[in-house]
Structure formats: C-alpha cells, structure tokens
Amino acid sequence: DGGITQSPKYLFRKEGQNVTLSCEQNLNHDAMYWYRQDPGQGLRLIYYSQIVNDFQKGDIAEGYSVSREKKESFPLTVTSAQKNPTAFYLCASSPGLAGGSDTQYFGPGTRLTVL
Amino acid sequence: GQQLNQSPQSMFIQEGEDVSMNCTSSSIFNTWLWYKQDPGEGPVLLIALYKAGELTSNGRLTAQFGITRKDSFLNISASIPSDVGIYFCAGQVNTDKLIFGTGTRLQVFP
C-alpha cells in the first residue's frame, strides 16, 4: 500500500524533554512537509524539504528541528525550546518540481501532549 | 504566517441540503486545493484546481477556481451524514508552500 505513515498516533512527554515524531512515505515523492494544527485552527507550516539533505524553515520553525537524510523519511524533533508543544502534528508529501505536481498528501497525524 | 479567509466558519444543516463555502485572499494564487479532515485524522484531498475559471466535480462535490484568481468555492449537493468534518481550502503561488484557510466545520443532522 502506498502512502504516508506517522508514528506514534499519540505521544505524551514531560515538559523539558525533546521528542521526535516519525514520518515515512513510500510514494517516491521528492518534497515533504511538517505542519502544526491547534484546536479550531488551520494548518501552520513548520519546516519543509524539497530534496534530500536540504530543508527550509516554514512560518513557525522556532523550537523545532528536522533532518532529511533519506528521500522517504522526514523526522521532526520538538525541542524543549518550543514554548507550547502540545498540538496535532501533520506530515505531508508531494511529487515536487521533478514530479510535475505539487499537490500535497497528508499522513494521519500525531497528537503530542506535553505534561 | 498568511492565512486565507474561509467562510462560513461553521455550518449546521439537515441531511439532503446543499452546502456552499468559499475562500478569499488578497493575493493571487496559481493553484487552489480543497481538503476534508475527519476528527483526529489528516486532511484528505478532495479537489485540485489549476486554472482560473476552472470548474471541477468529484461526485457530489463541485469546486471552482475564481476568475480573479483570488477566490475559490466548494459546493456539496444532497449532503449525507458522512460529509461531517472540517473542510479546508489551500492556495499555492509557487511550488513550495501552501497557504491554508481557517476551515469550515460542517455538521449534518438526519
């Protein structure tokens, strides 16, 4: 089955701890994205990557870090510097420029709760 | 960051009714996308629009790319209970960033 997987579905962490959220895709997409969604709000872009070993900050990158060592993987680390980390985190991917389309497809999301 | 103005914010309708929602922007977009999100899940792409004036259907859903390139509309005909969810529009200028609307929460009563 082709698609985007995020794990875990629910994650609980103590305040002050770093936590890494997983995102994997087997769609052979070049571009990957991380969004944050707060209750009753739209999606805000944290980081995105258009190609392996390269990524750019989105609108709310402070307190987050990413890596893109493999085409199919784009993990997001929520650091202790992020002031309000409790949120629903969504990963997305798109074929990218080389694929001729930039329509984004989303994973199922990870709900992070910091206690 | 920039967000699109999406309206209405929420809708409560009876099963069988038609639904209309729209997104407006002060900026021109080259692509408009409409997504639906169920509670606790990721958004699912419904319709993609790539050309000003374009009208595209997907079953009971119809979306239009506004001629000014600054707005888009989504209509759902003959609503059913499984239409319940949050509908998001998204606009794209260049190929690397989507700008999302604030969402329309749809509730369908039998």
PDB file of C-alpha atoms in Angstrom:
ATOM      1  CA  ASP A   1       0.000   0.000   0.000  1.00  0.00           C
ATOM      2  CA  GLY A   2       1.400   3.407  -0.958  1.00  0.00           C
ATOM      3  CA  GLY A   3       1.053   6.239   1.470  1.00  0.00           C
ATOM      4  CA  ILE A   4       2.359   8.347   4.300  1.00  0.00           C
ATOM      5  CA  THR A   5       2.745   6.931   7.786  1.00  0.00           C
ATOM      6  CA  GLN A   6       3.230   8.806  11.019  1.00  0.00           C
ATOM      7  CA  SER A   7       4.045   7.230  14.305  1.00  0.00           C
ATOM      8  CA  PRO A   8       3.031   7.113  17.001  1.00  0.00           C
ATOM      9  CA  LYS A   9      -0.607   8.247  16.786  1.00  0.00           C
ATOM     10  CA  TYR A  10      -0.496   9.601  20.352  1.00  0.00           C
ATOM     11  CA  LEU A  11       2.589  10.759  22.230  1.00  0.00           C
ATOM     12  CA  PHE A  12       2.981  12.000  25.779  1.00  0.00           C
ATOM     13  CA  ARG A  13       6.106  13.693  27.073  1.00  0.00           C
ATOM     14  CA  LYS A  14       7.208  15.557  30.151  1.00  0.00           C
ATOM     15  CA  GLU A  15       7.966  19.242  29.892  1.00  0.00           C
ATOM     16  CA  GLY A  16      11.620  19.907  29.066  1.00  0.00           C
ATOM     17  CA  GLN A  17      12.151  16.700  27.079  1.00  0.00           C
ATOM     18  CA  ASN A  18      12.921  16.602  23.387  1.00  0.00           C
ATOM     19  CA  VAL A  19      10.715  14.297  21.315  1.00  0.00           C
ATOM     20  CA  THR A  20      10.999  13.074  17.721  1.00  0.00           C
ATOM     21  CA  LEU A  21       7.984  12.420  15.502  1.00  0.00           C
ATOM     22  CA  SER A  22       8.349   9.993  12.643  1.00  0.00           C
ATOM     23  CA  CYS A  23       7.130  10.498   9.058  1.00  0.00           C
ATOM     24  CA  GLU A  24       7.717   7.980   6.290  1.00  0.00           C
ATOM     25  CA  GLN A  25       6.408   7.894   2.714  1.00  0.00           C
ATOM     26  CA  ASN A  26       6.669   5.238   0.001  1.00  0.00           C
ATOM     27  CA  LEU A  27       5.191   7.404  -2.747  1.00  0.00           C
ATOM     28  CA  ASN A  28       8.626   8.305  -4.151  1.00  0.00           C
ATOM     29  CA  HIS A  29       7.791  11.972  -3.515  1.00  0.00           C
ATOM     30  CA  ASP A  30      10.634  14.474  -3.525  1.00  0.00           C
ATOM     31  CA  ALA A  31       9.067  17.051  -1.203  1.00  0.00           C
ATOM     32  CA  MET A  32       7.963  16.602   2.418  1.00  0.00           C
ATOM     33  CA  TYR A  33       6.385  18.980   4.913  1.00  0.00           C
ATOM     34  CA  TRP A  34       5.546  19.324   8.600  1.00  0.00           C
ATOM     35  CA  TYR A  35       2.519  21.250   9.832  1.00  0.00           C
ATOM     36  CA  ARG A  36       1.144  22.048  13.235  1.00  0.00           C
ATOM     37  CA  GLN A  37      -2.599  22.234  13.921  1.00  0.00           C
ATOM     38  CA  ASP A  38      -4.107  23.704  17.085  1.00  0.00           C
ATOM     39  CA  PRO A  39      -7.763  23.190  18.104  1.00  0.00           C
ATOM     40  CA  GLY A  40     -10.164  25.031  15.834  1.00  0.00           C
ATOM     41  CA  GLN A  41      -7.388  26.385  13.658  1.00  0.00           C
ATOM     42  CA  GLY A  42      -5.893  25.802  10.254  1.00  0.00           C
ATOM     43  CA  LEU A  43      -2.505  24.341   9.455  1.00  0.00           C
ATOM     44  CA  ARG A  44       0.731  26.218  10.006  1.00  0.00           C
ATOM     45  CA  LEU A  45       3.942  25.220   8.232  1.00  0.00           C
ATOM     46  CA  ILE A  46       6.894  24.293  10.460  1.00  0.00           C
ATOM     47  CA  TYR A  47       9.543  23.004   8.026  1.00  0.00           C
ATOM     48  CA  TYR A  48       9.673  21.664   4.510  1.00  0.00           C
ATOM     49  CA  SER A  49      12.153  19.821   2.330  1.00  0.00           C
ATOM     50  CA  GLN A  50      12.159  19.760  -1.446  1.00  0.00           C
ATOM     51  CA  ILE A  51      15.071  17.366  -1.815  1.00  0.00           C
ATOM     52  CA  VAL A  52      17.226  15.026   0.249  1.00  0.00           C
ATOM     53  CA  ASN A  53      19.754  16.755   2.517  1.00  0.00           C
ATOM     54  CA  ASP A  54      18.037  20.118   2.160  1.00  0.00           C
ATOM     55  CA  PHE A  55      15.225  21.781   4.120  1.00  0.00           C
ATOM     56  CA  GLN A  56      13.790  25.232   4.781  1.00  0.00           C
ATOM     57  CA  LYS A  57      12.061  26.899   7.711  1.00  0.00           C
ATOM     58  CA  GLY A  58       8.346  27.479   7.483  1.00  0.00           C
ATOM     59  CA  ASP A  59       6.299  30.070   9.336  1.00  0.00           C
ATOM     60  CA  ILE A  60       6.760  28.670  12.863  1.00  0.00           C
ATOM     61  CA  ALA A  61      10.137  26.870  12.897  1.00  0.00           C
ATOM     62  CA  GLU A  62      11.317  28.114  16.296  1.00  0.00           C
ATOM     63  CA  GLY A  63      11.725  25.271  18.781  1.00  0.00           C
ATOM     64  CA  TYR A  64      11.685  22.577  16.089  1.00  0.00           C
ATOM     65  CA  SER A  65      14.360  20.782  14.070  1.00  0.00           C
ATOM     66  CA  VAL A  66      14.282  18.366  11.125  1.00  0.00           C
ATOM     67  CA  SER A  67      16.557  16.185   9.029  1.00  0.00           C
ATOM     68  CA  ARG A  68      16.205  14.725   5.535  1.00  0.00           C
ATOM     69  CA  GLU A  69      18.859  12.041   5.185  1.00  0.00           C
ATOM     70  CA  LYS A  70      16.650   9.745   3.120  1.00  0.00           C
ATOM     71  CA  LYS A  71      14.041  10.541   0.474  1.00  0.00           C
ATOM     72  CA  GLU A  72      11.336   8.566   2.254  1.00  0.00           C
ATOM     73  CA  SER A  73      11.882   9.934   5.772  1.00  0.00           C
ATOM     74  CA  PHE A  74      11.478  13.389   7.327  1.00  0.00           C
ATOM     75  CA  PRO A  75      11.559  13.214  11.156  1.00  0.00           C
ATOM     76  CA  LEU A  76      10.585  16.235  13.242  1.00  0.00           C
ATOM     77  CA  THR A  77      12.127  16.929  16.654  1.00  0.00           C
ATOM     78  CA  VAL A  78      10.165  19.068  19.072  1.00  0.00           C
ATOM     79  CA  THR A  79      12.760  20.560  21.379  1.00  0.00           C
ATOM     80  CA  SER A  80      12.417  21.882  24.906  1.00  0.00           C
ATOM     81  CA  ALA A  81      12.739  25.379  23.422  1.00  0.00           C
ATOM     82  CA  GLN A  82       9.253  25.105  21.902  1.00  0.00           C
ATOM     83  CA  LYS A  83       7.045  27.026  24.336  1.00  0.00           C
ATOM     84  CA  ASN A  84       3.688  25.408  23.517  1.00  0.00           C
ATOM     85  CA  PRO A  85       4.421  21.984  22.035  1.00  0.00           C
ATOM     86  CA  THR A  86       1.029  20.348  22.708  1.00  0.00           C
ATOM     87  CA  ALA A  87      -0.675  20.116  19.302  1.00  0.00           C
ATOM     88  CA  PHE A  88      -1.641  17.849  16.416  1.00  0.00           C
ATOM     89  CA  TYR A  89       1.295  17.405  14.021  1.00  0.00           C
ATOM     90  CA  LEU A  90       0.742  16.560  10.381  1.00  0.00           C
ATOM     91  CA  CYS A  91       3.266  15.394   7.828  1.00  0.00           C
ATOM     92  CA  ALA A  92       2.667  15.746   4.097  1.00  0.00           C
ATOM     93  CA  SER A  93       4.471  14.934   0.878  1.00  0.00           C
ATOM     94  CA  SER A  94       4.198  15.981  -2.754  1.00  0.00           C
ATOM     95  CA  PRO A  95       5.830  14.854  -6.005  1.00  0.00           C
ATOM     96  CA  GLY A  96       7.703  18.168  -6.138  1.00  0.00           C
ATOM     97  CA  LEU A  97       9.094  20.032  -9.112  1.00  0.00           C
ATOM     98  CA  ALA A  98      10.631  16.952 -10.728  1.00  0.00           C
ATOM     99  CA  GLY A  99       7.362  15.059 -10.388  1.00  0.00           C
ATOM    100  CA  GLY A 100       5.416  17.770 -12.197  1.00  0.00           C
ATOM    101  CA  SER A 101       2.918  18.300  -9.405  1.00  0.00           C
ATOM    102  CA  ASP A 102       2.985  19.960  -6.041  1.00  0.00           C
ATOM    103  CA  THR A 103      -0.322  18.722  -4.682  1.00  0.00           C
ATOM    104  CA  GLN A 104       0.280  17.701  -1.080  1.00  0.00           C
ATOM    105  CA  TYR A 105      -0.971  14.474   0.506  1.00  0.00           C
ATOM    106  CA  PHE A 106      -1.191  14.128   4.270  1.00  0.00           C
ATOM    107  CA  GLY A 107      -0.397  11.445   6.825  1.00  0.00           C
ATOM    108  CA  PRO A 108      -2.784  10.525   9.671  1.00  0.00           C
ATOM    109  CA  GLY A 109      -1.109  12.835  12.189  1.00  0.00           C
ATOM    110  CA  THR A 110       0.476  12.538  15.634  1.00  0.00           C
ATOM    111  CA  ARG A 111      -1.137  14.123  18.658  1.00  0.00           C
ATOM    112  CA  LEU A 112       1.569  15.298  21.057  1.00  0.00           C
ATOM    113  CA  THR A 113       0.680  16.133  24.634  1.00  0.00           C
ATOM    114  CA  VAL A 114       3.302  17.638  26.911  1.00  0.00           C
ATOM    115  CA  LEU A 115       2.529  17.204  30.593  1.00  0.00           C
TER     116      LEU A 115
ATOM    117  CA  GLY B   1       2.070  33.445   8.550  1.00  0.00           C
ATOM    118  CA  GLN B   2      -0.534  34.272   5.961  1.00  0.00           C
ATOM    119  CA  GLN B   3      -3.913  32.523   6.096  1.00  0.00           C
ATOM    120  CA  LEU B   4      -6.849  32.600   3.753  1.00  0.00           C
ATOM    121  CA  ASN B   5     -10.268  33.886   4.807  1.00  0.00           C
ATOM    122  CA  GLN B   6     -12.649  30.952   4.700  1.00  0.00           C
ATOM    123  CA  SER B   7     -16.391  31.193   5.324  1.00  0.00           C
ATOM    124  CA  PRO B   8     -18.604  30.270   6.894  1.00  0.00           C
ATOM    125  CA  GLN B   9     -16.674  29.209   9.986  1.00  0.00           C
ATOM    126  CA  SER B  10     -19.268  26.520  10.731  1.00  0.00           C
ATOM    127  CA  MET B  11     -22.486  25.178   9.239  1.00  0.00           C
ATOM    128  CA  PHE B  12     -25.314  23.122  10.691  1.00  0.00           C
ATOM    129  CA  ILE B  13     -27.549  21.629   8.028  1.00  0.00           C
ATOM    130  CA  GLN B  14     -30.084  18.871   7.523  1.00  0.00           C
ATOM    131  CA  GLU B  15     -29.330  15.769   5.538  1.00  0.00           C
ATOM    132  CA  GLY B  16     -30.206  16.310   1.884  1.00  0.00           C
ATOM    133  CA  GLU B  17     -29.449  20.030   1.838  1.00  0.00           C
ATOM    134  CA  ASP B  18     -26.851  21.598  -0.420  1.00  0.00           C
ATOM    135  CA  VAL B  19     -23.790  23.310   1.079  1.00  0.00           C
ATOM    136  CA  SER B  20     -21.645  26.180  -0.174  1.00  0.00           C
ATOM    137  CA  MET B  21     -18.416  27.527   1.261  1.00  0.00           C
ATOM    138  CA  ASN B  22     -15.723  29.827  -0.074  1.00  0.00           C
ATOM    139  CA  CYS B  23     -12.212  31.111   0.390  1.00  0.00           C
ATOM    140  CA  THR B  24     -10.891  34.563  -0.414  1.00  0.00           C
ATOM    141  CA  SER B  25      -7.432  36.036  -0.490  1.00  0.00           C
ATOM    142  CA  SER B  26      -5.790  39.376  -1.060  1.00  0.00           C
ATOM    143  CA  SER B  27      -3.155  37.547  -3.137  1.00  0.00           C
ATOM    144  CA  ILE B  28      -3.374  35.774  -6.470  1.00  0.00           C
ATOM    145  CA  PHE B  29      -2.926  32.008  -6.455  1.00  0.00           C
ATOM    146  CA  ASN B  30      -1.996  29.624  -9.267  1.00  0.00           C
ATOM    147  CA  THR B  31      -3.489  26.555  -7.587  1.00  0.00           C
ATOM    148  CA  TRP B  32      -6.456  26.016  -5.290  1.00  0.00           C
ATOM    149  CA  LEU B  33      -6.958  22.809  -3.316  1.00  0.00           C
ATOM    150  CA  TRP B  34      -9.856  21.623  -1.164  1.00  0.00           C
ATOM    151  CA  TYR B  35      -9.312  19.128   1.672  1.00  0.00           C
ATOM    152  CA  LYS B  36     -11.610  17.399   4.161  1.00  0.00           C
ATOM    153  CA  GLN B  37     -10.438  16.461   7.649  1.00  0.00           C
ATOM    154  CA  ASP B  38     -12.189  13.993   9.934  1.00  0.00           C
ATOM    155  CA  PRO B  39     -11.595  14.354  13.704  1.00  0.00           C
ATOM    156  CA  GLY B  40      -8.144  13.138  14.705  1.00  0.00           C
ATOM    157  CA  GLU B  41      -7.129  12.346  11.134  1.00  0.00           C
ATOM    158  CA  GLY B  42      -5.053  14.000   8.433  1.00  0.00           C
ATOM    159  CA  PRO B  43      -6.714  16.077   5.678  1.00  0.00           C
ATOM    160  CA  VAL B  44      -7.740  14.189   2.557  1.00  0.00           C
ATOM    161  CA  LEU B  45      -7.561  15.880  -0.832  1.00  0.00           C
ATOM    162  CA  LEU B  46     -10.983  16.352  -2.442  1.00  0.00           C
ATOM    163  CA  ILE B  47     -10.423  18.543  -5.481  1.00  0.00           C
ATOM    164  CA  ALA B  48      -7.461  20.331  -7.093  1.00  0.00           C
ATOM    165  CA  LEU B  49      -7.881  23.358  -9.377  1.00  0.00           C
ATOM    166  CA  TYR B  50      -5.105  24.667 -11.623  1.00  0.00           C
ATOM    167  CA  LYS B  51      -6.689  27.214 -13.954  1.00  0.00           C
ATOM    168  CA  ALA B  52      -8.684  30.419 -13.407  1.00  0.00           C
ATOM    169  CA  GLY B  53     -12.372  29.817 -14.102  1.00  0.00           C
ATOM    170  CA  GLU B  54     -11.957  26.048 -13.861  1.00  0.00           C
ATOM    171  CA  LEU B  55     -14.971  24.118 -12.562  1.00  0.00           C
ATOM    172  CA  THR B  56     -14.249  20.581 -11.347  1.00  0.00           C
ATOM    173  CA  SER B  57     -16.514  17.917  -9.857  1.00  0.00           C
ATOM    174  CA  ASN B  58     -15.833  14.895  -7.679  1.00  0.00           C
ATOM    175  CA  GLY B  59     -19.097  13.049  -7.114  1.00  0.00           C
ATOM    176  CA  ARG B  60     -21.422  15.342  -5.173  1.00  0.00           C
ATOM    177  CA  LEU B  61     -18.649  17.912  -4.746  1.00  0.00           C
ATOM    178  CA  THR B  62     -18.028  20.779  -7.151  1.00  0.00           C
ATOM    179  CA  ALA B  63     -15.293  23.380  -6.813  1.00  0.00           C
ATOM    180  CA  GLN B  64     -14.439  26.455  -8.834  1.00  0.00           C
ATOM    181  CA  PHE B  65     -11.267  28.479  -9.278  1.00  0.00           C
ATOM    182  CA  GLY B  66     -12.355  32.121  -9.200  1.00  0.00           C
ATOM    183  CA  ILE B  67     -11.742  34.167 -12.340  1.00  0.00           C
ATOM    184  CA  THR B  68      -9.838  36.811 -10.347  1.00  0.00           C
ATOM    185  CA  ARG B  69      -7.523  34.041  -9.016  1.00  0.00           C
ATOM    186  CA  LYS B  70      -8.195  35.372  -5.509  1.00  0.00           C
ATOM    187  CA  ASP B  71     -11.056  33.090  -4.509  1.00  0.00           C
ATOM    188  CA  SER B  72     -12.458  29.592  -4.737  1.00  0.00           C
ATOM    189  CA  PHE B  73     -15.783  27.939  -3.953  1.00  0.00           C
ATOM    190  CA  LEU B  74     -16.803  24.449  -2.863  1.00  0.00           C
ATOM    191  CA  ASN B  75     -20.345  23.126  -3.156  1.00  0.00           C
ATOM    192  CA  ILE B  76     -21.675  19.852  -1.768  1.00  0.00           C
ATOM    193  CA  SER B  77     -25.003  18.676  -3.111  1.00  0.00           C
ATOM    194  CA  ALA B  78     -27.522  16.485  -1.276  1.00  0.00           C
ATOM    195  CA  SER B  79     -25.476  16.246   1.938  1.00  0.00           C
ATOM    196  CA  ILE B  80     -25.241  12.948   3.836  1.00  0.00           C
ATOM    197  CA  PRO B  81     -24.085  12.214   7.404  1.00  0.00           C
ATOM    198  CA  SER B  82     -20.576  11.168   6.307  1.00  0.00           C
ATOM    199  CA  ASP B  83     -19.992  14.691   4.934  1.00  0.00           C
ATOM    200  CA  VAL B  84     -19.448  15.791   8.536  1.00  0.00           C
ATOM    201  CA  GLY B  85     -15.956  17.164   9.100  1.00  0.00           C
ATOM    202  CA  ILE B  86     -13.782  20.222   8.594  1.00  0.00           C
ATOM    203  CA  TYR B  87     -13.217  21.479   5.065  1.00  0.00           C
ATOM    204  CA  PHE B  88     -10.046  23.419   4.296  1.00  0.00           C
ATOM    205  CA  CYS B  89      -9.127  25.392   1.235  1.00  0.00           C
ATOM    206  CA  ALA B  90      -5.476  25.907   0.346  1.00  0.00           C
ATOM    207  CA  GLY B  91      -3.860  28.221  -2.174  1.00  0.00           C
ATOM    208  CA  GLN B  92      -0.456  27.999  -3.776  1.00  0.00           C
ATOM    209  CA  VAL B  93       1.529  30.680  -5.575  1.00  0.00           C
ATOM    210  CA  ASN B  94       4.812  28.976  -6.269  1.00  0.00           C
ATOM    211  CA  THR B  95       5.548  25.307  -5.931  1.00  0.00           C
ATOM    212  CA  ASP B  96       6.853  25.088  -2.412  1.00  0.00           C
ATOM    213  CA  LYS B  97       4.303  26.416   0.040  1.00  0.00           C
ATOM    214  CA  LEU B  98       0.584  26.014   0.594  1.00  0.00           C
ATOM    215  CA  ILE B  99      -1.427  28.693   2.387  1.00  0.00           C
ATOM    216  CA  PHE B 100      -4.368  27.194   4.287  1.00  0.00           C
ATOM    217  CA  GLY B 101      -7.776  28.604   5.100  1.00  0.00           C
ATOM    218  CA  THR B 102      -9.093  28.570   8.643  1.00  0.00           C
ATOM    219  CA  GLY B 103     -11.573  25.780   7.897  1.00  0.00           C
ATOM    220  CA  THR B 104     -15.344  25.329   7.696  1.00  0.00           C
ATOM    221  CA  ARG B 105     -16.793  22.911  10.225  1.00  0.00           C
ATOM    222  CA  LEU B 106     -19.774  21.058   8.752  1.00  0.00           C
ATOM    223  CA  GLN B 107     -22.371  19.294  10.857  1.00  0.00           C
ATOM    224  CA  VAL B 108     -25.150  17.299   9.165  1.00  0.00           C
ATOM    225  CA  PHE B 109     -28.289  16.355  11.082  1.00  0.00           C
ATOM    226  CA  PRO B 110     -30.515  13.458   9.984  1.00  0.00           C
TER     227      PRO B 110
END
